[in-house]
Short mmCIF file of C-alpha atoms and ligand atoms in Angstrom, two decimals:
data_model
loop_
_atom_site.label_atom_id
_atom_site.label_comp_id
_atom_site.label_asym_id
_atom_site.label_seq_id
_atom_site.Cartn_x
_atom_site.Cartn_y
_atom_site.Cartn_z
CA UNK Z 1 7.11 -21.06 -6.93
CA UNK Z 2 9.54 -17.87 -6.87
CA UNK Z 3 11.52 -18.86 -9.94
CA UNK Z 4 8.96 -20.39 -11.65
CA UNK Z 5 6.21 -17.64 -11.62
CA UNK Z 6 8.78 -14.89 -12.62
CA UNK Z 7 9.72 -17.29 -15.54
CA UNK Z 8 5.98 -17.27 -16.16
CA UNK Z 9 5.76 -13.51 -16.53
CA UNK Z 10 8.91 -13.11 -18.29
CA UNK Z 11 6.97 -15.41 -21.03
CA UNK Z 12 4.03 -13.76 -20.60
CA UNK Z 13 4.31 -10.22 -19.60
CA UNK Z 14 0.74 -8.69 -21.16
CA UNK Z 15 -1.03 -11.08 -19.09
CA UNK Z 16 1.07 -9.56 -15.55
CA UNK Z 17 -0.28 -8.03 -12.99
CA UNK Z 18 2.84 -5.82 -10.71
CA UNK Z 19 1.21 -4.35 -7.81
CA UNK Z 20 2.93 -2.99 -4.85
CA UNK Z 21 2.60 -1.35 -1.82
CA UNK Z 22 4.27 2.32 -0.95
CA UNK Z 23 5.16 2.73 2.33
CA UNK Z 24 7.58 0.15 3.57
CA UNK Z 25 8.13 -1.56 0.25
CA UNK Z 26 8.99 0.93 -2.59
CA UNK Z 27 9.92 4.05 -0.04
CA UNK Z 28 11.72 3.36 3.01
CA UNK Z 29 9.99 4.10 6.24
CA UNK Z 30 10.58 7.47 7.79
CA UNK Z 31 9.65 9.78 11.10
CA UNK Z 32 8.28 12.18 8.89
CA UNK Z 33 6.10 10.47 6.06
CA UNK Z 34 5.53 13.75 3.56
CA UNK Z 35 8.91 13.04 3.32
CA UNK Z 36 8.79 9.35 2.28
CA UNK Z 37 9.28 9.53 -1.25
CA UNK Z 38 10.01 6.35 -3.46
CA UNK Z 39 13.25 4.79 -4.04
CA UNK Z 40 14.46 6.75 -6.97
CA UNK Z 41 15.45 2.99 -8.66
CA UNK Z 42 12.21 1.39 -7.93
CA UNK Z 43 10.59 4.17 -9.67
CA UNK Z 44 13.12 3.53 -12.67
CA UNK Z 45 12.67 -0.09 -12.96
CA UNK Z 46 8.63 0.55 -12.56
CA UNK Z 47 8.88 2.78 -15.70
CA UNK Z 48 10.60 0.38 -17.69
CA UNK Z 49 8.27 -2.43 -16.55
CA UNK Z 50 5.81 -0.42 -17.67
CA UNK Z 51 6.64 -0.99 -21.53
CA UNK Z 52 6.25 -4.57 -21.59
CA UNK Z 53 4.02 -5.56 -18.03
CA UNK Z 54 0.11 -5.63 -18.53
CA UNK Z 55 -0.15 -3.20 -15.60
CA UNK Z 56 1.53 -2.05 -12.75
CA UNK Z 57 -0.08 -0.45 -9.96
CA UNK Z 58 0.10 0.92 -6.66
CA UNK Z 59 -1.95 -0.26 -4.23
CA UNK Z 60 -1.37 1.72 -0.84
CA UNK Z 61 -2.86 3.58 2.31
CA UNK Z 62 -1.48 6.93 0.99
CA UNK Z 63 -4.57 9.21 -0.90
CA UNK Z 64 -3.84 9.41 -4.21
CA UNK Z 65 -2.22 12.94 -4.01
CA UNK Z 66 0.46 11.93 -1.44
CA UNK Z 67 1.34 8.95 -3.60
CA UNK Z 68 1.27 10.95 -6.59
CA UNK Z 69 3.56 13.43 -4.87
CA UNK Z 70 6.04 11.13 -3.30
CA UNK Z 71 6.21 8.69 -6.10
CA UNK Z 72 7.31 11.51 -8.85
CA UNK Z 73 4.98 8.94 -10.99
CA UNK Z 74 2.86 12.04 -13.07
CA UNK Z 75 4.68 12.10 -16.65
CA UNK Z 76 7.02 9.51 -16.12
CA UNK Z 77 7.78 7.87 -19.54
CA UNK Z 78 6.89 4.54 -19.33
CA UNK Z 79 4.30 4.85 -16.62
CA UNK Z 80 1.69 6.47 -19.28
CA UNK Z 81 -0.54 3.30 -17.67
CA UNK Z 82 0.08 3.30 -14.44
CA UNK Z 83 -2.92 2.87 -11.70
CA UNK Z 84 -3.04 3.71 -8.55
CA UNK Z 85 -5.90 2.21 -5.82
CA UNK Z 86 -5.57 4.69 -2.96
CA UNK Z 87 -6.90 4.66 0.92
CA UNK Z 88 -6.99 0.89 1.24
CA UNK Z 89 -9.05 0.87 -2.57
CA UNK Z 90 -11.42 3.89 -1.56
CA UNK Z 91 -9.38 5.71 -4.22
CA UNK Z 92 -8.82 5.00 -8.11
CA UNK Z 93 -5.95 7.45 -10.06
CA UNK Z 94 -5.44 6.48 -13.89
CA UNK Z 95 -2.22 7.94 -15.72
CA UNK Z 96 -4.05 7.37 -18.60
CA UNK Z 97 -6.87 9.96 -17.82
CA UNK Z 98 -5.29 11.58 -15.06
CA UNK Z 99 -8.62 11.26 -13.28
CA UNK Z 100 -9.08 10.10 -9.46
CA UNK Z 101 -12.43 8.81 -8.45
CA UNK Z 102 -13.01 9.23 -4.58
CA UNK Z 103 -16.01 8.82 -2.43
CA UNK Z 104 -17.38 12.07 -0.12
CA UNK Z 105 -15.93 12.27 2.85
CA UNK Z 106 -17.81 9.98 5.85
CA UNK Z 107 -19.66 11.98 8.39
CA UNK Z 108 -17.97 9.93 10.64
CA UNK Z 109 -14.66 11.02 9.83
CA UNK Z 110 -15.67 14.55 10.56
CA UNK Z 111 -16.82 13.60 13.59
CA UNK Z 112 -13.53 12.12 14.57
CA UNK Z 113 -11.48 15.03 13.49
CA UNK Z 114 -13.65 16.56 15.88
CA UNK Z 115 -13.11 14.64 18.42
CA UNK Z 116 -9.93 12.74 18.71
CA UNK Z 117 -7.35 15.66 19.47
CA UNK Z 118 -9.09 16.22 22.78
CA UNK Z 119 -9.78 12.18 23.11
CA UNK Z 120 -6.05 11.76 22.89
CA UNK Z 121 -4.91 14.51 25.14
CA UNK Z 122 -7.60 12.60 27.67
CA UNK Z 123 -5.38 9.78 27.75
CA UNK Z 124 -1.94 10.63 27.82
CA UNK Z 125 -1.47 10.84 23.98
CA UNK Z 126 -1.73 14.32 22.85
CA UNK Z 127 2.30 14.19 21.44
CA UNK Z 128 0.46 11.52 18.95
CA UNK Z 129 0.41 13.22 15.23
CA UNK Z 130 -2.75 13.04 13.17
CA UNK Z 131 -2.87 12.20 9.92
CA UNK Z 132 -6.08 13.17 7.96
CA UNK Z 133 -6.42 11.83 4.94
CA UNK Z 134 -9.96 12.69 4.02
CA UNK Z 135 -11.40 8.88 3.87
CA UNK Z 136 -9.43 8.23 7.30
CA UNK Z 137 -8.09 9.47 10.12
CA UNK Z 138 -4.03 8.34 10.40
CA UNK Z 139 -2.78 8.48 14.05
CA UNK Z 140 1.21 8.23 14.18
CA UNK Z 141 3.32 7.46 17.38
CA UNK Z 142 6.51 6.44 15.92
CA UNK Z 143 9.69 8.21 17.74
CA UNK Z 144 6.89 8.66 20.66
CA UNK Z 145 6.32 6.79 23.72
CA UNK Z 146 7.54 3.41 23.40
CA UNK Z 147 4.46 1.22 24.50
CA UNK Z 148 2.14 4.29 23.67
CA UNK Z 149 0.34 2.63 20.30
CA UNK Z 150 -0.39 -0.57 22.00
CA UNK Z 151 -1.83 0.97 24.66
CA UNK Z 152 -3.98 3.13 22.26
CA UNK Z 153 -5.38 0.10 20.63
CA UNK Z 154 -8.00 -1.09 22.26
CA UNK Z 155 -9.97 2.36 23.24
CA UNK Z 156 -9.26 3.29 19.66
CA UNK Z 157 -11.01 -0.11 18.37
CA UNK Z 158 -13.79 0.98 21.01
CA UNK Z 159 -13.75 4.84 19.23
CA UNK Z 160 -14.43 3.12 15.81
CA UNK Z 161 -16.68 0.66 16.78
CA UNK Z 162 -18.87 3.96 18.14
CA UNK Z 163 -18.20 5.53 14.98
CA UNK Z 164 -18.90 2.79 12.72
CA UNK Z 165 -15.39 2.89 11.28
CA UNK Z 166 -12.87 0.00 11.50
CA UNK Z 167 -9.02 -0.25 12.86
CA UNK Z 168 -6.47 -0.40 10.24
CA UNK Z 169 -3.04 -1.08 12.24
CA UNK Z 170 0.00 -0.66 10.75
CA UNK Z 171 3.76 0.36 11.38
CA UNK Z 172 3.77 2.54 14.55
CA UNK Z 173 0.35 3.77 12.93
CA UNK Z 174 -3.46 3.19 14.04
CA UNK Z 175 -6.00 4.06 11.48
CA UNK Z 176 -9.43 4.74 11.85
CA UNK Z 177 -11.16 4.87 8.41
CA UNK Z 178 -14.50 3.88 6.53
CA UNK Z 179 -15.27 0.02 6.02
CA UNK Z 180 -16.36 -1.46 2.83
CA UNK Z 181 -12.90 -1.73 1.36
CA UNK Z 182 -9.28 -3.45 1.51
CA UNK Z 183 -6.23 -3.77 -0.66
CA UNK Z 184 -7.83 -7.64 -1.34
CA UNK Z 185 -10.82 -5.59 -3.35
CA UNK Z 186 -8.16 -3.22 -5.35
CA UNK Z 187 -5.96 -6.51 -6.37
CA UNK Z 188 -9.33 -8.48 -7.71
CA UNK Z 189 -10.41 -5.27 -9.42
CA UNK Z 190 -7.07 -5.36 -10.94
CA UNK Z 191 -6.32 -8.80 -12.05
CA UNK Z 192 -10.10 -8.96 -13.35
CA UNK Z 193 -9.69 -5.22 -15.55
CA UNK Z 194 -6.65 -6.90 -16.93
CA UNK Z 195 -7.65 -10.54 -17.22
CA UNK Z 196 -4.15 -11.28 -15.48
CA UNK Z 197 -2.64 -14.48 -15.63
CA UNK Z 198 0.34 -14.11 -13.82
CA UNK Z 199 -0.11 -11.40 -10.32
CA UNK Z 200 2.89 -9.92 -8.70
CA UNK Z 201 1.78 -8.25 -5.37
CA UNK Z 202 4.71 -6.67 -3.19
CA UNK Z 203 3.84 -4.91 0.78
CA UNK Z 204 5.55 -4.85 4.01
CA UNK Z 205 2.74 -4.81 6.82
CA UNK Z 206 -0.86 -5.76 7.85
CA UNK Z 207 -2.73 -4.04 5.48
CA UNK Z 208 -1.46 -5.50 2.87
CA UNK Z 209 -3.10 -9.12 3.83
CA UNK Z 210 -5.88 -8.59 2.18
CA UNK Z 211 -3.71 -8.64 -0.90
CA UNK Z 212 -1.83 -11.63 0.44
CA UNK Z 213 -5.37 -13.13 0.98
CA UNK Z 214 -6.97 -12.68 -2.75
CA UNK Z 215 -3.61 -13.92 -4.80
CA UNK Z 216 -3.90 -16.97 -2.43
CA UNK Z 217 -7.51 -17.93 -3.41
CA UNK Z 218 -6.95 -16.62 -6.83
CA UNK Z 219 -4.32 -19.20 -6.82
CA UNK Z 220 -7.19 -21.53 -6.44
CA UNK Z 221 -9.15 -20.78 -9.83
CA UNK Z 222 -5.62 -21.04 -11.79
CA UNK Z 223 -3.87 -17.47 -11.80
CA UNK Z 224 -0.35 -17.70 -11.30
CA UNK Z 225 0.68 -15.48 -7.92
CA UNK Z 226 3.90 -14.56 -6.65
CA UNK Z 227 4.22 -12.83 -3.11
CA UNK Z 228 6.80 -10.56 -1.75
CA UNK Z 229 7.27 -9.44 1.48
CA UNK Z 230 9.56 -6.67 1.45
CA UNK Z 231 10.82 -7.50 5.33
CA UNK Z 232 11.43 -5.17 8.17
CA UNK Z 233 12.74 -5.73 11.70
CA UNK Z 234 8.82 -4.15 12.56
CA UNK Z 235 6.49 -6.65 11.27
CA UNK Z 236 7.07 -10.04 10.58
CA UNK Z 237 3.14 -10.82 9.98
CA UNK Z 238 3.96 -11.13 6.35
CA UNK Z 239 6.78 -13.40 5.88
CA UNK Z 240 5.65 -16.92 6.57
CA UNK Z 241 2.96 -15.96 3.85
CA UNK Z 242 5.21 -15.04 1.30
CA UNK Z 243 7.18 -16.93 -1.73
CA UNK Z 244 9.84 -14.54 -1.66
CA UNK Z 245 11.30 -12.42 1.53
CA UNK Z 246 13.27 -9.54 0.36
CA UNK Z 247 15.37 -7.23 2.98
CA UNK Z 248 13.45 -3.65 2.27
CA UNK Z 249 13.38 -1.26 0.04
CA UNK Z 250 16.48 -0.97 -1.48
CA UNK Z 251 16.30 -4.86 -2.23
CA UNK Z 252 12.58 -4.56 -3.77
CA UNK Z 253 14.22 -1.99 -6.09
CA UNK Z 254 17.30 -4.63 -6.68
CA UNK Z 255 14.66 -7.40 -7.60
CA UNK Z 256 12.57 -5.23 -9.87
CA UNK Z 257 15.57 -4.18 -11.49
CA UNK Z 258 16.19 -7.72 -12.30
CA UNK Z 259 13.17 -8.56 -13.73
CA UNK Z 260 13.10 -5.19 -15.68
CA UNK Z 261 16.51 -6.66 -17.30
CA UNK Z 262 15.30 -10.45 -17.45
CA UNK Z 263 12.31 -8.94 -19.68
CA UNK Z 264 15.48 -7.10 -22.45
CA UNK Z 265 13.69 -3.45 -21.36
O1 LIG H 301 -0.21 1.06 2.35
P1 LIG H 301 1.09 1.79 2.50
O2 LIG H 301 1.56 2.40 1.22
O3 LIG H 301 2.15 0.96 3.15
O4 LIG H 301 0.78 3.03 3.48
C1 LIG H 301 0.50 2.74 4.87
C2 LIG H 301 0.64 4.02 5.68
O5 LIG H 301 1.98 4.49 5.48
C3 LIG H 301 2.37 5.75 6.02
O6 LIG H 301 2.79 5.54 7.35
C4 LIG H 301 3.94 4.73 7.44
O7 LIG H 301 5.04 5.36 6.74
C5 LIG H 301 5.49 6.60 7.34
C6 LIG H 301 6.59 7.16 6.45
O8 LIG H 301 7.66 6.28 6.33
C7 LIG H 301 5.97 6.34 8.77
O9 LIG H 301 6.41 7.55 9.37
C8 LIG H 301 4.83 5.72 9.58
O10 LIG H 301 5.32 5.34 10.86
C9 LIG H 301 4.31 4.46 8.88
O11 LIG H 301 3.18 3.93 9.55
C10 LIG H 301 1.31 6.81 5.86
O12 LIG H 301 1.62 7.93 6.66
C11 LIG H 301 -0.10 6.34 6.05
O13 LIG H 301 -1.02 7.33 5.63
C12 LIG H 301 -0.31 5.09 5.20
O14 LIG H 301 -1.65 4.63 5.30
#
């Protein structure tokens, strides 16, 4: 399957779908994340996949902005295409247009902000940081309490539930955000605005099933897939799912550097 499909889209790279994940997969996890900017040779083989691949995207938790920001993607030469689905697929950035489209803010995620400092503090977990993001609420607890997420997890799915939100879990992260969207949605938008033949589709943790999930059934109705899981000694959800286990960051940025030179660009 591996060797195969990237000898498909070395054959037929207009018809390729690249999309990857940020956190985890093309920046390396850190304590603080507005400091988790992109591997600087990921973002150089992305550019010069960008010549030849029919689109490469990035398809990520971050809002728009932050990815913006930490990737150093605005006025890259040879990213003049890139696309960016943002908060889970809430959000859609265009290099081409330099437009985002974003939905208003839920009342319900006002209502959180509202509430949650003081729900935390009420149970033990007022060191926890907060991470608003506009369409979600982030709440972080890495280099915290060991134990302290998983004990979080179930009030917090209780807190949604009331607030008609749903759980996104991830990396020493809960989320608490809108429903009505997943990375699945923003990699079938993709592969359909393209008419892809051959999908690439790159993440590190369990928000990136959804992904996993549509390139499997698109598999189905003929569309070529290839899945990485860029591995970590944090989540393992990922890997019996994939066609091709890669150790992090640094070798994501190794194998797209390959393919970059298997494609003469
Ligand atoms: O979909 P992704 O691109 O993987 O984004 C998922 C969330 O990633 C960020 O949090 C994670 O990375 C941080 C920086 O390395 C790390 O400190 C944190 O523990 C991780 O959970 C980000 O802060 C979230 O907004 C993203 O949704």
């Amino acid at each position: 399957m591996t060797s195969s499909t990237r000898a498909a889209v070395v054959a037929d790279p207009s018809h390729t779908l690249l999309a990857l994940d940020f956190d985890g997969t093309l920046a390396h996890i850190v304590d603080d994340p507005t400091r988790a900017y992109a591997h600087p040779r990921s973002v150089d083989a992305l550019a010069r996949l960008g010549t030849v691949l029919g689109q490469v995207a990035i398809v990520t938790g971050r809002p728009v902005p932050q990815a913006l920001e930490l990737g150093g993607f605005v006025g890259r030469p040879g990213l003049e295409r890139l696309v960016i689905h943002g908060q889970y697929g809430a959000e859609r950035w265009d290099a081409a247009d330099g437009e985002t489209t974003r939905p208003e803010r839920p009342a319900a995620i006002g209502r959180l902000a509202e509430v949650l400092p003081s729900w935390l503090a009420e149970r033990g977990a007022g060191d926890a940081r907060l991470e608003d993001k506009g369409l979600a609420i982030a709440i972080h607890t890495r280099g915290i309490g060991e134990g302290l997420l998983d004990s979080l997890a179930a009030p917090l799915a209780d807190l949604a539930r009331e607030l008609g939100l749903v759980v996104e879990p991830g990396r020493q992260v809960i989320e608490l955000r809108a429903p009505g969207h997943d990375k699945g949605d923003a990699v079938r938008t993709l592969i359909r605005d393209l008419g892809a033949r051959h999908v690439v589709f790159a993440g590190d943790d369990l928000g990136d099933l959804p992904a996993y999930d549509a390139v499997d059934a698109l598999r189905d109705q003929g569309v070529d897939g290839l899945l990485i899981c860029s591995a970590s000694a944090e989540q393992d959800a990922l890997v019996a799912r994939a066609d091709l286990v890669l150790e992090g960051p640094d070798a994501v940025a190794g194998w797209l550097e390959e393919l970059a030179d298997d494609l003469g660009v």
